[in-house]
XYZ file of C-alpha atoms in Angstrom:
593
model
C 16.254 61.684 171.876
C 19.819 62.389 172.508
C 22.613 60.463 170.682
C 25.555 60.734 173.154
C 27.343 57.635 171.437
C 27.568 59.800 168.246
C 28.730 62.745 170.166
C 31.506 60.675 171.562
C 32.265 59.310 168.115
C 32.423 62.523 166.155
C 34.196 64.339 169.254
C 37.084 61.845 169.075
C 37.177 62.203 165.337
C 37.642 65.950 165.657
C 39.996 65.830 168.463
C 42.509 63.815 166.245
C 42.668 66.635 163.690
C 43.010 69.513 165.944
C 44.660 70.194 169.409
C 41.974 71.540 171.675
C 42.754 73.170 175.074
C 42.177 71.046 178.077
C 40.357 71.938 181.483
C 43.028 72.492 183.948
C 40.564 74.317 186.156
C 38.148 71.551 186.182
C 35.450 73.376 184.281
C 34.262 70.514 182.150
C 30.582 71.194 181.656
C 31.088 70.717 177.816
C 31.722 67.049 178.611
C 28.705 66.523 180.819
C 27.355 63.840 178.131
C 30.251 62.229 176.833
C 32.591 62.545 179.615
C 35.507 62.650 177.140
C 38.479 65.267 177.433
C 39.174 66.653 173.909
C 42.949 66.144 174.244
C 43.729 64.851 170.920
C 44.192 61.334 171.684
C 42.162 58.029 172.485
C 41.183 56.702 175.925
C 43.376 54.015 177.493
C 42.300 50.484 178.229
C 42.157 48.868 180.819
C 41.872 51.480 183.523
C 44.276 51.940 186.299
C 41.794 53.583 188.780
C 39.076 52.274 190.793
C 35.682 53.426 192.244
C 34.278 52.290 195.473
C 31.409 52.962 197.705
C 30.633 52.062 201.273
C 27.187 50.511 200.591
C 25.191 48.943 197.612
C 21.736 49.739 198.731
C 20.181 53.314 198.998
C 16.962 55.086 199.856
C 16.017 58.437 199.110
C 17.919 61.168 200.799
C 20.866 58.623 201.660
C 24.430 59.753 201.599
C 26.787 57.263 199.857
C 30.537 57.710 200.311
C 32.271 57.502 196.758
C 35.990 56.941 196.529
C 38.173 57.359 193.549
C 41.615 55.936 193.915
C 44.824 54.701 191.977
C 48.050 56.013 190.580
C 48.766 59.725 190.424
C 46.275 61.776 188.353
C 45.684 65.294 187.263
C 41.988 65.538 186.432
C 38.793 63.470 187.163
C 35.189 63.947 186.503
C 32.514 61.864 188.506
C 28.877 61.114 187.592
C 26.066 58.783 188.797
C 23.742 57.677 186.133
C 20.780 55.108 185.774
C 22.283 51.555 185.121
C 19.656 50.971 182.535
C 20.442 54.164 180.606
C 24.163 55.116 180.756
C 23.460 57.553 177.954
C 20.883 59.491 180.084
C 21.469 62.542 182.284
C 23.268 62.590 185.552
C 21.397 61.183 188.763
C 21.395 62.623 192.083
C 23.894 65.187 193.498
C 26.961 65.286 195.283
C 28.586 66.756 198.414
C 32.297 67.382 198.905
C 34.955 66.500 201.346
C 37.916 68.571 200.236
C 37.328 71.714 198.421
C 40.786 72.183 197.547
C 40.862 69.312 195.378
C 37.261 69.104 194.077
C 34.567 71.052 193.059
C 30.729 70.646 192.032
C 29.339 71.105 188.603
C 25.769 71.297 187.348
C 25.137 68.894 184.355
C 21.708 69.174 182.607
C 18.922 70.396 185.164
C 20.287 68.788 188.290
C 22.270 70.898 190.545
C 25.571 69.655 191.889
C 25.328 66.381 189.677
C 28.905 66.048 188.925
C 32.192 66.387 190.585
C 35.608 67.483 188.922
C 39.027 68.627 189.737
C 40.036 72.273 190.799
C 43.663 72.282 189.347
C 46.196 69.988 187.959
C 47.820 69.098 191.300
C 48.533 65.227 191.243
C 46.151 63.219 193.601
C 45.797 59.704 194.341
C 42.451 59.645 196.085
C 39.496 61.682 195.874
C 36.208 61.314 198.314
C 32.941 62.637 197.822
C 29.395 61.844 198.965
C 26.435 61.173 196.768
C 22.965 61.997 197.820
C 20.278 59.930 196.348
C 17.401 61.930 194.892
C 13.781 61.144 195.632
C 13.104 60.235 191.920
C 16.138 57.984 191.684
C 15.986 54.854 189.234
C 16.162 51.356 190.558
C 19.774 50.961 189.850
C 22.494 53.631 189.706
C 25.925 53.035 188.492
C 28.763 55.624 189.334
C 31.190 56.540 186.465
C 34.484 58.392 186.281
C 36.731 59.822 183.650
C 40.464 60.076 184.985
C 43.213 62.079 183.385
C 46.709 60.861 184.255
C 48.346 63.486 181.900
C 47.264 65.319 178.946
C 47.271 62.559 176.462
C 46.690 59.672 178.956
C 43.237 59.376 180.143
C 40.375 56.767 180.701
C 36.756 57.455 179.834
C 33.886 56.152 181.821
C 35.622 53.855 184.157
C 32.781 51.821 185.548
C 32.146 51.957 189.214
C 30.041 50.019 191.540
C 26.222 49.615 190.851
C 23.871 50.659 193.865
C 20.217 49.534 193.944
C 17.168 50.494 195.908
C 15.996 47.954 198.535
C 14.184 44.759 197.308
C 15.330 45.213 193.729
C 17.132 42.486 191.872
C 20.640 43.344 190.817
C 21.011 44.221 187.177
C 22.820 41.508 184.847
C 23.953 43.522 182.148
C 27.850 43.950 182.073
C 29.356 47.400 181.225
C 32.666 48.310 179.785
C 35.304 50.919 180.517
C 34.691 52.991 177.376
C 31.162 51.659 176.574
C 28.180 53.850 175.694
C 24.640 52.731 175.034
C 24.029 54.095 171.410
C 20.282 53.823 171.056
C 18.448 54.849 167.940
C 14.953 55.839 167.702
C 13.909 53.921 164.400
C 13.384 50.197 163.628
C 16.519 48.441 162.566
C 16.594 45.364 160.571
C 19.388 42.842 159.313
C 20.227 42.585 155.553
C 19.963 39.115 154.170
C 22.425 39.650 151.307
C 25.048 42.005 150.071
C 24.075 45.096 147.996
C 24.027 44.995 144.139
C 25.360 47.366 141.645
C 22.370 46.551 139.306
C 20.822 49.523 138.316
C 23.819 51.998 138.642
C 23.534 54.631 136.130
C 20.094 53.760 135.101
C 18.054 53.559 138.331
C 20.100 54.954 140.916
C 23.224 57.242 141.476
C 26.361 55.263 142.501
C 29.868 56.033 143.611
C 32.151 53.107 143.365
C 35.974 52.806 144.028
C 37.611 51.128 142.426
C 35.593 51.832 139.419
C 32.959 49.503 138.301
C 33.678 47.180 141.417
C 31.097 44.784 142.776
C 29.842 46.042 146.287
C 29.847 42.398 147.528
C 33.744 42.221 146.905
C 36.185 42.666 149.846
C 37.948 45.765 148.238
C 34.746 47.649 146.827
C 33.722 51.016 148.418
C 30.175 51.560 147.264
C 27.610 54.274 147.880
C 24.181 54.570 145.996
C 21.195 56.930 146.104
C 17.969 55.812 144.592
C 15.092 58.469 144.458
C 11.600 57.291 145.744
C 9.162 60.013 145.280
C 9.735 62.277 148.064
C 12.542 60.549 149.850
C 16.070 59.070 148.927
C 16.902 55.516 149.651
C 20.729 55.246 150.344
C 23.043 52.331 150.538
C 26.689 52.267 151.847
C 29.122 49.340 151.865
C 32.876 48.988 152.162
C 35.681 46.995 153.717
C 35.573 47.997 157.268
C 35.201 46.461 160.659
C 34.970 49.920 162.257
C 32.900 52.498 160.682
C 31.794 53.848 157.233
C 30.757 57.448 156.693
C 29.838 59.793 154.043
C 29.153 63.471 153.701
C 27.580 66.057 151.590
C 29.823 69.251 151.209
C 29.567 72.443 149.230
C 33.370 72.279 148.739
C 36.278 69.740 148.824
C 37.205 70.676 152.415
C 35.979 69.400 155.842
C 33.555 71.728 157.487
C 29.903 72.788 157.144
C 29.025 69.324 156.138
C 25.994 67.007 156.327
C 27.438 63.610 157.424
C 26.010 60.175 157.837
C 28.100 57.480 159.861
C 27.562 53.768 160.045
C 29.458 52.401 163.333
C 30.195 48.915 164.361
C 29.645 48.495 168.032
C 30.247 44.947 169.456
C 29.080 43.410 166.064
C 26.020 45.593 165.662
C 25.842 48.569 163.304
C 24.388 51.865 164.369
C 23.461 54.613 161.922
C 23.943 58.435 162.938
C 23.759 61.663 161.569
C 26.029 64.678 162.149
C 26.640 68.282 160.963
C 30.559 68.876 160.682
C 31.194 72.473 161.356
C 34.868 73.109 160.629
C 37.114 71.203 162.718
C 35.276 72.027 166.004
C 33.054 70.025 167.943
C 30.267 68.790 165.543
C 26.608 69.698 166.069
C 24.464 66.492 166.250
C 20.503 66.312 165.711
C 18.582 65.745 168.867
C 16.626 63.188 166.973
C 17.471 60.882 164.033
C 15.539 61.519 160.824
C 16.342 58.338 159.265
C 13.841 55.564 158.315
C 14.036 51.895 157.214
C 17.523 51.347 158.774
C 19.295 48.024 157.995
C 22.630 46.725 158.155
C 24.874 43.707 157.563
C 28.251 42.600 158.788
C 29.999 39.528 156.982
C 33.407 38.672 155.840
C 35.164 42.102 156.782
C 32.308 44.035 154.809
C 30.156 46.692 156.526
C 26.800 47.512 154.871
C 24.159 49.758 156.017
C 20.931 51.187 154.216
C 18.370 53.819 155.235
C 15.923 56.259 153.825
C 15.433 60.040 154.472
C 13.359 62.565 153.031
C 14.668 64.751 150.272
C 13.844 67.853 152.326
C 13.960 68.132 156.173
C 12.861 71.722 156.913
C 12.576 70.759 160.601
C 16.355 69.686 160.645
C 18.260 72.955 159.772
C 21.523 70.987 159.630
C 20.463 68.371 157.173
C 20.969 69.504 153.395
C 18.389 69.042 150.689
C 19.185 66.147 148.703
C 18.116 67.892 145.546
C 20.968 70.167 145.726
C 24.554 69.963 144.269
C 27.382 68.594 146.573
C 30.552 67.166 146.727
C 30.606 63.591 148.314
C 33.091 62.305 150.777
C 33.346 58.866 151.597
C 35.508 57.406 154.605
C 36.351 54.673 156.741
C 38.072 53.832 159.803
C 38.489 52.185 162.920
C 36.211 51.943 165.954
C 36.774 50.817 169.468
C 34.295 48.267 170.905
C 32.808 51.073 172.838
C 31.772 52.416 169.559
C 34.256 55.376 169.566
C 35.500 56.002 166.127
C 38.988 57.063 165.213
C 40.680 59.340 162.438
C 40.659 57.774 159.139
C 43.940 56.371 158.366
C 43.807 57.358 154.766
C 42.373 60.220 152.830
C 38.789 60.037 152.150
C 37.315 59.334 148.605
C 35.982 62.676 147.119
C 33.965 62.835 143.986
C 35.686 64.644 141.169
C 33.164 67.446 140.793
C 29.710 68.422 142.695
C 26.811 65.952 142.076
C 23.155 65.948 142.418
C 22.063 62.512 143.771
C 18.339 63.050 142.751
C 19.279 63.966 139.251
C 19.911 61.738 136.454
C 21.371 58.458 137.460
C 25.202 58.181 137.081
C 27.768 55.607 137.786
C 30.991 57.619 139.005
C 34.100 57.121 140.906
C 36.224 59.581 142.842
C 39.715 60.204 144.095
C 41.419 59.887 147.449
C 44.049 62.355 146.300
C 43.137 65.892 145.082
C 44.314 66.798 141.833
C 46.515 69.799 142.892
C 48.165 67.270 145.318
C 48.923 64.935 142.591
C 50.018 67.495 140.303
C 52.480 68.679 143.124
C 53.881 65.198 143.556
C 54.197 64.475 139.766
C 56.032 67.860 139.265
C 58.267 67.244 142.086
C 59.138 63.807 141.116
C 59.781 64.854 137.497
C 62.163 67.729 138.628
C 64.113 65.845 141.439
C 64.057 62.333 140.212
C 64.486 63.036 136.476
C 65.746 66.510 135.409
C 68.195 67.303 138.250
C 69.690 63.781 138.415
C 70.411 63.827 134.608
C 71.727 67.434 135.000
C 74.277 66.409 137.570
C 75.629 63.304 135.738
C 76.027 65.516 132.579
C 77.937 68.214 134.379
C 80.017 65.685 136.440
C 81.200 63.144 133.564
C 80.289 64.665 130.223
C 82.699 67.717 129.983
C 85.325 66.135 127.910
C 82.856 64.205 125.876
C 81.216 67.226 124.564
C 84.102 69.670 124.976
C 84.157 70.616 121.470
C 80.472 70.342 120.662
C 78.751 73.687 120.747
C 75.073 74.441 121.178
C 73.803 77.992 120.888
C 77.506 79.418 120.996
C 78.547 77.493 124.293
C 79.790 74.127 125.304
C 77.049 71.378 124.796
C 77.446 69.935 128.332
C 77.040 73.157 129.956
C 73.869 74.162 127.795
C 72.292 70.666 128.618
C 73.235 71.233 132.323
C 71.694 74.625 132.556
C 68.677 73.846 130.598
C 67.936 70.806 132.772
C 68.640 72.833 136.122
C 66.397 75.744 134.833
C 63.752 73.148 134.071
C 64.042 71.807 137.799
C 63.931 75.326 139.167
C 60.672 76.190 137.183
C 59.029 72.602 137.949
C 59.784 72.921 141.715
C 58.567 76.668 141.881
C 55.282 75.628 139.985
C 54.842 72.636 142.333
C 55.721 74.407 145.442
C 52.749 76.774 145.425
C 49.910 74.026 144.526
C 49.720 72.589 148.198
C 49.034 76.137 149.533
C 46.568 76.960 146.807
C 44.708 73.509 147.625
C 45.105 74.013 151.533
C 44.628 77.723 151.711
C 47.503 78.096 153.852
C 50.029 76.031 155.809
C 49.181 72.382 156.598
C 49.653 71.326 160.076
C 48.945 67.619 159.256
C 51.885 66.848 157.014
C 54.544 66.665 159.583
C 58.068 67.559 158.502
C 57.479 67.602 154.833
C 56.368 71.125 154.308
C 59.283 72.248 156.513
C 61.987 70.480 154.313
C 60.243 71.478 151.175
C 60.581 74.990 152.041
C 64.214 74.484 152.646
C 64.542 72.661 149.221
C 62.781 75.787 147.653
C 65.092 78.018 149.184
C 68.119 76.175 147.995
C 66.546 75.765 144.405
C 66.354 79.586 144.127
C 69.697 80.288 145.711
C 71.476 78.023 143.439
C 70.811 79.934 139.911
C 71.246 83.084 141.616
C 74.695 82.231 142.780
C 75.502 80.714 139.462
C 74.802 84.289 137.907
C 77.775 85.525 139.956
C 80.204 82.783 138.713
C 83.957 84.002 138.342
C 85.581 83.359 135.252
C 87.505 80.091 134.745
C 90.643 81.305 135.856
C 89.886 83.649 138.402
C 91.292 83.038 141.880
C 87.721 82.843 143.571
C 86.551 80.123 140.818
C 87.830 76.940 143.330
C 85.526 78.580 146.084
C 82.592 79.230 143.726
C 82.852 75.636 142.383
C 82.858 74.195 146.055
C 79.685 76.365 147.208
C 78.032 75.450 143.862
C 78.510 71.738 144.435
C 77.730 71.799 148.243
C 74.559 73.770 147.746
C 73.205 71.522 144.924
C 74.294 68.316 146.807
C 72.506 69.635 150.088
C 69.301 70.359 147.872
C 69.299 67.087 146.393
C 69.612 65.147 149.469
C 66.767 67.078 151.272
C 64.806 66.838 148.214
C 64.996 62.846 148.384
C 64.254 62.893 151.935
C 61.400 65.307 151.476
C 60.012 62.864 148.594
C 60.286 59.981 150.865
C 58.132 61.722 153.512
C 55.749 63.167 150.983
C 54.956 59.720 149.426
C 53.589 58.444 152.578
C 51.152 61.276 153.093
C 47.357 60.157 153.107
C 46.620 63.049 150.651
C 48.782 61.401 147.980
C 47.383 58.007 148.525
C 50.191 55.982 147.007
C 50.112 52.146 147.276
C 51.919 51.098 150.356
C 54.846 49.950 150.484
C 55.169 50.235 146.719
C 56.203 54.051 147.118
C 59.041 53.195 149.590
C 60.329 50.347 147.569
C 60.439 52.564 144.376
C 62.361 55.535 145.895
C 64.747 53.135 147.366
C 65.125 51.528 143.958
C 65.681 54.852 142.305
C 68.443 56.021 145.010
C 70.121 52.469 144.365
C 69.955 53.149 140.582
C 71.430 56.788 140.778
C 74.152 55.684 143.159
C 75.016 52.459 141.131
C 75.299 54.640 137.792
C 77.344 57.255 139.596
C 79.761 54.687 141.116
C 80.089 52.970 137.631
C 80.965 56.247 135.943
C 83.453 57.117 138.741
C 85.125 53.624 138.456
C 85.228 54.122 134.576
C 86.923 57.560 134.932
C 89.381 56.233 137.448
C 90.242 53.328 135.329
C 90.925 55.623 132.366
C 93.277 57.881 134.334
C 95.127 54.744 135.406
C 95.477 53.940 131.895
C 98.666 55.877 131.287
C 101.882 56.058 129.445
C 104.760 56.317 131.800
C 107.980 57.540 129.930
C 111.059 57.845 132.178
C 113.542 60.510 131.299
C 115.605 62.031 133.950
C 113.189 60.724 136.656
C 110.214 62.663 135.254
C 106.971 60.837 134.785
C 104.909 62.202 131.968
C 101.297 60.966 132.444
C 98.648 61.064 129.797
C 96.316 63.966 130.180
C 93.014 63.514 132.128
C 91.175 64.933 129.212
C 92.558 62.708 126.258
C 92.203 59.643 128.818
C 88.415 60.388 129.505
C 88.021 60.943 125.830
C 88.728 57.291 125.070
C 85.544 56.337 127.076
C 83.061 58.808 125.147
C 81.241 55.569 123.753
C 80.812 54.010 127.197
C 79.659 57.029 128.840
C 76.895 57.924 126.007
C 75.813 54.416 126.486
C 75.514 54.520 130.091
C 73.826 57.944 129.986
C 71.264 56.512 127.402
C 70.684 53.500 129.833
C 70.435 56.012 132.771
C 67.991 58.353 131.154
C 65.675 55.312 130.058
C 65.834 54.064 133.541
C 64.638 57.411 134.988
C 61.930 57.490 132.439
C 60.758 54.000 133.814
C 60.630 55.216 137.504
C 58.761 58.396 136.404
C 56.122 56.371 134.421
C 55.638 54.001 137.302
C 55.191 56.868 139.589
C 52.698 58.727 137.339
C 50.657 55.312 136.879
C 50.574 54.806 140.598
C 49.522 58.341 141.377
C 46.655 58.384 138.894
C 45.770 54.537 139.846
C 46.076 53.291 136.368
């Protein structure tokens, strides 16, 4: 039996990851079953367009006028289906009225069983004729998908139901995006939540957070219990949309064996799918699951089922006695059973697992280790080392003017050491996402673009410093201005980039904690900077004025600032300690300790 509901769900899932070309010429045979255009967005509700017919009864061979009308639209797709089996094939055939606007398509085995557009020309009304077949079902409903523009469309707009004479009208309502998702196995209702009893001794468990109770409102739970030649699987989590897990040979989406529990109108349906890259998934024509049960209570979705360890008849199903990474994801689903892209990174086991091997009780991470390392190194570089280095160069020249370190002034050596550390940390951190992604990420928004700009400025700054003119050279002032402006620009861009990066799903930081922490750090740094500026200004104003022939002799800036050495050293100590606190808080959050 076909499972078009799953086709709808997974196809929408994929469309959120990658832009797929539309069908401006109306050749939409690939959407014959789902009637969904893969335009990278979800369908609209409620519909703006209507379907009308000139009669509600038909006999074999009758021609029924079908009209689709509404605000301007570019594309459309019309079919007639058995009212009692809307997931079934198209029924009957169509005849065109205007070949400039519409064309016939063949869906399944029935010729001319669908009508679509011929171009993106805007239209308000389409008229066609439906020809009733000799083997027509008792009730037939017309359905239409309408595309207003690329990302604005409606799926399976319900039209009138036409019936054969002397047949009672159907009473089951149908919704705009609803699909009947049927299963070929008996389904039962779970009477109580799952239990973690036996995890690590009798069954292989994955829990997030670690050691959580699957009956709690924050626990994601997945267990595998071997039973002779089969495995009994339990999946649970706080979701009113869908839960899904996948077996993968690596830590990337693609080539995976997936299982989905989808909530549709307070009933849970279990599906299997094969994820092949980020293209349209390949579904089993039949479901190989047994003993399916489910439960929805207190915002927790739970489902269980059994499947054989080996399924040679299903080429896309993995053998459960192999070693795989395991993904666990959750997300929202519409009332029609369509699933949407998960709003956060899936939970991924830290290493490959054999679910039929020795029982274990493990956890996982929603943030890959390389991405964690990337975030931690960037935070250390731009929140700690560079900030302290700037403070030292700006305010500590007179404090450490007579102190030498390796033959040079101490302030300069400390500043240079901290800045070179920043360059090293930034360079190492910069390559980690490319190693993890295997290239450029299209899902990270402006973060990688700004990151590249920061990296370029980070490399340019020490190169420019290598050509620094001598202290009294005429071009020294120009160099100082360029050095300051380049460093300031890099710091501002780095802070913005960190703000954007902290909200990316791959890092999986607690929201809105991450934003508040960064705001707190910026306020902390600006406050310390302002405090030291005010202190320096007050020292400058603390002068001795001696009037002699109208000449004012001011105490030198160096000697005035020297009076506040102790104060500056105390402030620097407090500032460094504060930065360490911010750093520790970030590292604890990124590791979920």
